[in-house]
XYZ file of C-alpha atoms in Angstrom:
347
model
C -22.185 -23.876 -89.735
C -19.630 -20.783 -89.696
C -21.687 -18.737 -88.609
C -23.451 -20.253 -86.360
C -20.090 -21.366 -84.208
C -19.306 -17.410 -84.938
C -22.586 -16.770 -83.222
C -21.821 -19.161 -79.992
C -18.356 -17.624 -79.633
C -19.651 -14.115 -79.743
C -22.674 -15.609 -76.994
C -20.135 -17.042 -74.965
C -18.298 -13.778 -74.641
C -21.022 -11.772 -74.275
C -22.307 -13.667 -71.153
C -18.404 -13.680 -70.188
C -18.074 -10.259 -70.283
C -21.559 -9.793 -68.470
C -20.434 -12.578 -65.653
C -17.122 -10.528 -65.223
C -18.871 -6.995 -65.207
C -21.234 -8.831 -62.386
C -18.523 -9.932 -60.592
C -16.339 -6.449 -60.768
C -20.114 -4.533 -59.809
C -20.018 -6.973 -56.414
C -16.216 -6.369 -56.190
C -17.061 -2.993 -56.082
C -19.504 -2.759 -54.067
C -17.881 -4.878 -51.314
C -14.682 -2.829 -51.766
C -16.473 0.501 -51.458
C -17.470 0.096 -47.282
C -15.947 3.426 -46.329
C -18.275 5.958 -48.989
C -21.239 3.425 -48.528
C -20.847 4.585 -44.362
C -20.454 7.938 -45.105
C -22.918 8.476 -47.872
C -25.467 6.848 -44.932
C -24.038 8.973 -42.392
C -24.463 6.225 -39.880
C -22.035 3.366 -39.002
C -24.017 -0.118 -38.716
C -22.221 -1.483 -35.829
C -22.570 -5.492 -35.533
C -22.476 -5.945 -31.756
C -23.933 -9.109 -29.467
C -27.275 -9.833 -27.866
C -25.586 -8.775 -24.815
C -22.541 -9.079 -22.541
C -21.392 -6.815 -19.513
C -17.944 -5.425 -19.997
C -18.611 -5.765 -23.955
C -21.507 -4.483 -25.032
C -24.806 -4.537 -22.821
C -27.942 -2.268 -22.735
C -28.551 -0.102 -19.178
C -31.303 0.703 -17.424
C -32.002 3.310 -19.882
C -31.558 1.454 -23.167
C -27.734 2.912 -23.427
C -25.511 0.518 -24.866
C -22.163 0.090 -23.016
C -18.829 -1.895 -23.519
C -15.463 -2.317 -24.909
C -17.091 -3.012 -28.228
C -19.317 0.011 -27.948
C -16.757 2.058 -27.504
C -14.803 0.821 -30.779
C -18.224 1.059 -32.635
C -17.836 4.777 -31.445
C -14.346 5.675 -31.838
C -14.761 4.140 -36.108
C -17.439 6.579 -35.854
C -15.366 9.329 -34.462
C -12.621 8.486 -37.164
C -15.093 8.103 -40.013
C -18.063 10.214 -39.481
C -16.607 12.838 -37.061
C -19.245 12.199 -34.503
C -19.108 9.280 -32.227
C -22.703 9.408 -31.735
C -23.593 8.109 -35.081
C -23.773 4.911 -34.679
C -26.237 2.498 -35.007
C -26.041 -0.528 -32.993
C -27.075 -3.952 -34.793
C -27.754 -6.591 -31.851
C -27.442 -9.928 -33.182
C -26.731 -13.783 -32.315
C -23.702 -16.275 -32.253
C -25.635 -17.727 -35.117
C -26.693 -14.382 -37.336
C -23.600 -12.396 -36.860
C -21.808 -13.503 -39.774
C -24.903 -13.716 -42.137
C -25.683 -9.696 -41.221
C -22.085 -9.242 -42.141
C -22.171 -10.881 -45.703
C -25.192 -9.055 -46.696
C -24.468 -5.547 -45.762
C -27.092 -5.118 -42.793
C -23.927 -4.522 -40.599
C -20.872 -2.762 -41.659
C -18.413 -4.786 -39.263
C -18.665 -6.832 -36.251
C -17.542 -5.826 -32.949
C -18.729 -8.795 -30.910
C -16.958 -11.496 -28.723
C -16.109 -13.676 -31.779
C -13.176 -15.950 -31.881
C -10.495 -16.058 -35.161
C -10.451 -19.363 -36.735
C -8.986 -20.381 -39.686
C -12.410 -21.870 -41.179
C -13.722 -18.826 -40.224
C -11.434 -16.614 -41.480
C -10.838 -19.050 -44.922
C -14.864 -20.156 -45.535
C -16.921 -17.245 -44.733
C -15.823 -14.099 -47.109
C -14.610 -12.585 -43.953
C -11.613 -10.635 -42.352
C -10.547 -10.871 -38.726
C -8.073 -8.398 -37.821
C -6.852 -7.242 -34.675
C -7.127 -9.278 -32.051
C -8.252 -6.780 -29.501
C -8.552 -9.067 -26.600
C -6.987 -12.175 -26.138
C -9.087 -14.820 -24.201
C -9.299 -18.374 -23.541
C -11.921 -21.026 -22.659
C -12.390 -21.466 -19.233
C -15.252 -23.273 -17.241
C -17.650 -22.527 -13.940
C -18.916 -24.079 -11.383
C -20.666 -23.907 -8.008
C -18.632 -23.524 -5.117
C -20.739 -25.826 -3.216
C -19.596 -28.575 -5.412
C -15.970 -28.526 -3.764
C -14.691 -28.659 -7.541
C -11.221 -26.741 -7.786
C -10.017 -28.144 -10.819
C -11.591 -28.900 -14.595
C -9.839 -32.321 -14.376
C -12.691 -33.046 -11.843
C -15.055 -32.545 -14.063
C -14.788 -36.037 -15.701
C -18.999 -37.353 -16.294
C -20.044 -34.044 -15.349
C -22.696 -32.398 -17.513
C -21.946 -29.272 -19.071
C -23.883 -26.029 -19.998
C -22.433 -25.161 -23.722
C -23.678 -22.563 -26.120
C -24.381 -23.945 -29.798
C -22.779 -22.202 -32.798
C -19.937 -21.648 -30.687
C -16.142 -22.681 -31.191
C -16.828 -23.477 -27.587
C -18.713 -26.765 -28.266
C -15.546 -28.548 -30.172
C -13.085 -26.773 -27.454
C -14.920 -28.963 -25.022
C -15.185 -32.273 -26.403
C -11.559 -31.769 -27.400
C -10.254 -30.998 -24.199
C -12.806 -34.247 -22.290
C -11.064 -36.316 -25.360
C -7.504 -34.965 -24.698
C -7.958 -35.842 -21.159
C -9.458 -39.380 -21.490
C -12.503 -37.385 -19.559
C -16.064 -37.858 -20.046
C -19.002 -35.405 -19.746
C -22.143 -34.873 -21.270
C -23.359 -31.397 -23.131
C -26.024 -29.868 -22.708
C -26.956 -27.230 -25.490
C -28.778 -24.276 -25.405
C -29.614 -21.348 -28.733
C -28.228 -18.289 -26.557
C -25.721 -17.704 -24.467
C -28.630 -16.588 -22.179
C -30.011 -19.765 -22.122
C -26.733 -21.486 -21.177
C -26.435 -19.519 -18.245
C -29.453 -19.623 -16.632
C -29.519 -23.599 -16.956
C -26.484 -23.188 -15.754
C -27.465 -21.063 -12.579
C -30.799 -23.185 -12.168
C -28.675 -26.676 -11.981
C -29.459 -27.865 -15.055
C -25.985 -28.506 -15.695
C -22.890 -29.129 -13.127
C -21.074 -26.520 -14.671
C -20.995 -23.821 -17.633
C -17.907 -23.468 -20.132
C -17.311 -20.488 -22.268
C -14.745 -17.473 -23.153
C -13.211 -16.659 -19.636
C -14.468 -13.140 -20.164
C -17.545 -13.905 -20.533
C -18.023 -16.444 -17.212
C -16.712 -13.345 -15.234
C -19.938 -10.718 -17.012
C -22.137 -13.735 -16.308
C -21.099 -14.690 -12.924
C -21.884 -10.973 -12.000
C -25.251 -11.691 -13.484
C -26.241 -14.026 -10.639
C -28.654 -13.785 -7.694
C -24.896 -14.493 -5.550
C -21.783 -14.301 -7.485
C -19.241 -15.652 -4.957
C -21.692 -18.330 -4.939
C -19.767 -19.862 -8.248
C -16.045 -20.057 -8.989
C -14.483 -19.756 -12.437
C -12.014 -22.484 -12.172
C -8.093 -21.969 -13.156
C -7.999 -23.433 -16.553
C -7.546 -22.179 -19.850
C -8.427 -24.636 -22.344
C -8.031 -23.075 -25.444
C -6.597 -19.828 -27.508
C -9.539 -17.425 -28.201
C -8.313 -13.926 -30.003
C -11.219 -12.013 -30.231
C -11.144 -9.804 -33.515
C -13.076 -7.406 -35.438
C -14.542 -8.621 -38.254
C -15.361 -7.133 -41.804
C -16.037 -8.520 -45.846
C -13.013 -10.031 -48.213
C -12.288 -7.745 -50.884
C -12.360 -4.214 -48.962
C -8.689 -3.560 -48.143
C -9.487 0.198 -47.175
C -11.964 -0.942 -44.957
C -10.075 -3.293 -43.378
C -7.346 -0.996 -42.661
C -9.464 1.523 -41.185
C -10.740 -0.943 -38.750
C -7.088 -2.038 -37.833
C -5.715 1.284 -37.878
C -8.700 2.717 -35.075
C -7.554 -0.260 -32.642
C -3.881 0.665 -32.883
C -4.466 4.202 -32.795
C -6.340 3.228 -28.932
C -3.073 1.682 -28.343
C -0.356 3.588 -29.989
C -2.477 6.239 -27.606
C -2.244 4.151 -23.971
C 2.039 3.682 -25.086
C 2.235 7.689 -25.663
C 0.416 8.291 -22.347
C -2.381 9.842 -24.476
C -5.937 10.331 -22.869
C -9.112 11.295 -23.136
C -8.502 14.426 -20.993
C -5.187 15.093 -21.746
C -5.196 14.665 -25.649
C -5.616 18.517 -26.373
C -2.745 19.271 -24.622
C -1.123 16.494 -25.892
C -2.142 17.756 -29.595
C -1.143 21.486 -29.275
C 2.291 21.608 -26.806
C 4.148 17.675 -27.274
C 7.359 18.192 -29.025
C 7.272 13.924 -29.328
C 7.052 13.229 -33.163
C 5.453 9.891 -32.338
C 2.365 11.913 -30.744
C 2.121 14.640 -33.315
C 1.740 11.726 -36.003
C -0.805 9.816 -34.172
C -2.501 13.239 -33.577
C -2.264 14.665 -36.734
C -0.345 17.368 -36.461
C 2.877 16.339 -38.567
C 2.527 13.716 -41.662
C -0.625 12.887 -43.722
C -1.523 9.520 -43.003
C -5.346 10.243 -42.281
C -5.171 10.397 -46.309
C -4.637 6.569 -47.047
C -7.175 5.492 -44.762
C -9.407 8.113 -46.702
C -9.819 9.982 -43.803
C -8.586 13.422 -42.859
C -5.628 14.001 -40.228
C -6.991 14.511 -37.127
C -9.284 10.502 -37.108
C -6.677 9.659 -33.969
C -7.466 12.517 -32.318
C -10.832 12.129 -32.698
C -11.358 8.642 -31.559
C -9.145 9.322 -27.956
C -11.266 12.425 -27.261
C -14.289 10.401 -27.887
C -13.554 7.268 -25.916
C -10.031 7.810 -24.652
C -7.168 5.440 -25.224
C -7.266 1.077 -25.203
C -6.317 1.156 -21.578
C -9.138 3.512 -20.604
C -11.672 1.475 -22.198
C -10.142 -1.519 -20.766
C -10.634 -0.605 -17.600
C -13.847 1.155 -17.382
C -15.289 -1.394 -18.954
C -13.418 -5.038 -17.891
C -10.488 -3.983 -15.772
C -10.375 -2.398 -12.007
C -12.859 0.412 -12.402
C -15.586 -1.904 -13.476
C -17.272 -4.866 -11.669
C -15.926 -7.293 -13.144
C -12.481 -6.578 -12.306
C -11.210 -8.459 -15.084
C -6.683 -8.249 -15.137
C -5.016 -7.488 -17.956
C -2.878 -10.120 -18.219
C -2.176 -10.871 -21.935
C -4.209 -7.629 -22.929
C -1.421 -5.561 -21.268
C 0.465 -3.370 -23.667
C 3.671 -5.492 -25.113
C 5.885 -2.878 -23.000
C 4.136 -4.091 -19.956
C 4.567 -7.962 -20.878
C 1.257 -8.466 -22.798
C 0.194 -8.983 -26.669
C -1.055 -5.994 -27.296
C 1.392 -4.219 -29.928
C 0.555 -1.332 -32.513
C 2.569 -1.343 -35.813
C 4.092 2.413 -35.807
C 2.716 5.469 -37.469
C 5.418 6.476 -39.879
């Protein structure tokens, strides 16, 4: 009888020490995102299906967008070539999965931080690097002005969404009622939407301005003054990869510690070889080696502003006055300008 409890002991350790060598191997592996990218030589970057100002295809199959360009500047900083990147188009309802199992590296999509989603998932959001709210649409013709005149209206909504509960909380809130109507895509939303399926269409307020743009006659439709929600966009990556996660982080503040030093895209070799500001020779590499915790060499900064400038350059190219959409800053303004946007310091 000894020795057969002897023998169940030693089997129960022996599986014990095989279930924690398993789940150090995952550990591992889920910790290891930086050398997995580099041994690969090409960043798997988890955009959307989709979206002007974010990330959309041209005419010519290009992808463009504020997320592109942060898909190229980790590049820049990781691989030393913004061009390797390969873009991963997925869904609302996919994005996350393609994260857990490795077929993206990160996501840099319109998604909105949650606590179940930051809590349930095996995921990481972190930075915000656009704050948005929900906001709804509607035809001008309608003579609509205000969301509290929506009350029995029906209501394009995207499934999968945080945008569905957003809704029914705010009809709720407001003793208001309306009736959804829900489509797969975001796609499919807005074309019931535009068809008048639906008496108006509710989303990120970012994204009714790309989508508005979209139509046969924009002024046609008016994106009406309400915010109905908090929506901080973040990046996304795995639990359990703290150097990955910091590298992610670390690229969006370097874009803004960049726009607050007056760093850009064609001034950041000057920048690099004459400022006397110790703030700028950090960020560009030229005093300090803080490249090395990242697991990155010194001059990552520098590389990701010459590639794609600095967080106000993309901003605007891509959202802000230069592009169609013509989107303000507003809460995206730097915090020195009265906005969120803040960058811990490089020291």
């Amino acid at each position: 009888m000894k020795k057969i409890a002897r023998a169940a002991l030693l089997a129960a350790a022996v599986a014990g020490i095989a279930s924690s060598a398993s789940h150090e191997a995952r550990a591992q592996a889920s910790r290891e995102t930086l050398k997995t990218v580099q041994g690969r030589g090409v960043l798997n970057c988890g955009i959307g299906t989709g979206l002007a100002g974010f990330g959309i295809a041209d005419a010519s199959g290009t992808w463009r967008g504020m997320n592109i360009d942060f898909c190229q500047a980790v590049a820049a900083a990781v691989l030393k070539d913004a061009g390797k990147v390969k873009f991963v188009s997925l869904s609302s309802k996919d994005r996350f999965t393609a994260l857990q199992t490795g077929e993206s590296d990160f996501i840099a999509a319109t998604t909105t931080w949650t606590m179940s989603r930051d809590t349930q998932l095996g995921l990481n959001f972190r930075p915000v690097y656009y704050y948005d709210g929900q906001g709804f649409m509607v035809k001008k013709a309608t003579g609509i002005k205000s969301a509290k005149e929506l009350s029995g209206a029906s209501i394009c909504i995207q499934q999968g969404t945080t945008t569905e509960l957003n809704t029914a909380d705010y009809f709720r809130k407001n003793n208001m009622k309306f009736e959804p109507v829900t489509f797969a895509t975001n796609n499919e939303a807005t074309e019931a939407y535009e068809s008048g399926r639906c008496d108006a269409f509710t989303t990120d307020q970012s994204v009714l301005y790309s989508e508005r743009m979209r139509f046969k006659k924009p002024d046609d439709h008016l994106v009406l003054p309400e915010t109905i929600s908090k929506e901080p966009l973040g990046y996304i990556v795995r639990h359990g990869d703290d150097q990955w996660l910091d590298v992610i982080s670390w690229a969006h503040y370097a874009l803004l510690t960049a726009e607050e030093l007056g760093v850009t895209q064609a001034n950041v070799d000057e920048m690099r070889e004459k400022s006397e500001n110790p703030d700028v020779r950090r960020l560009l590499g030229k005093e300090g080696t803080f490249g090395q915790a990242l697991g990155l060499d010194n001059d990552w900064a520098y590389r990701i502003v010459k590639a794609v400038g600095n967080y106000g350059e993309s901003f605007e190219r891509n959202l802000g006055q230069q592009s169609l959409l013509k989107i303000a800053r507003g809460q995206n303004a730097l915090w020195s300008n009265g906005g969120l946007q803040y960058a811990p310091p490089i020291r």
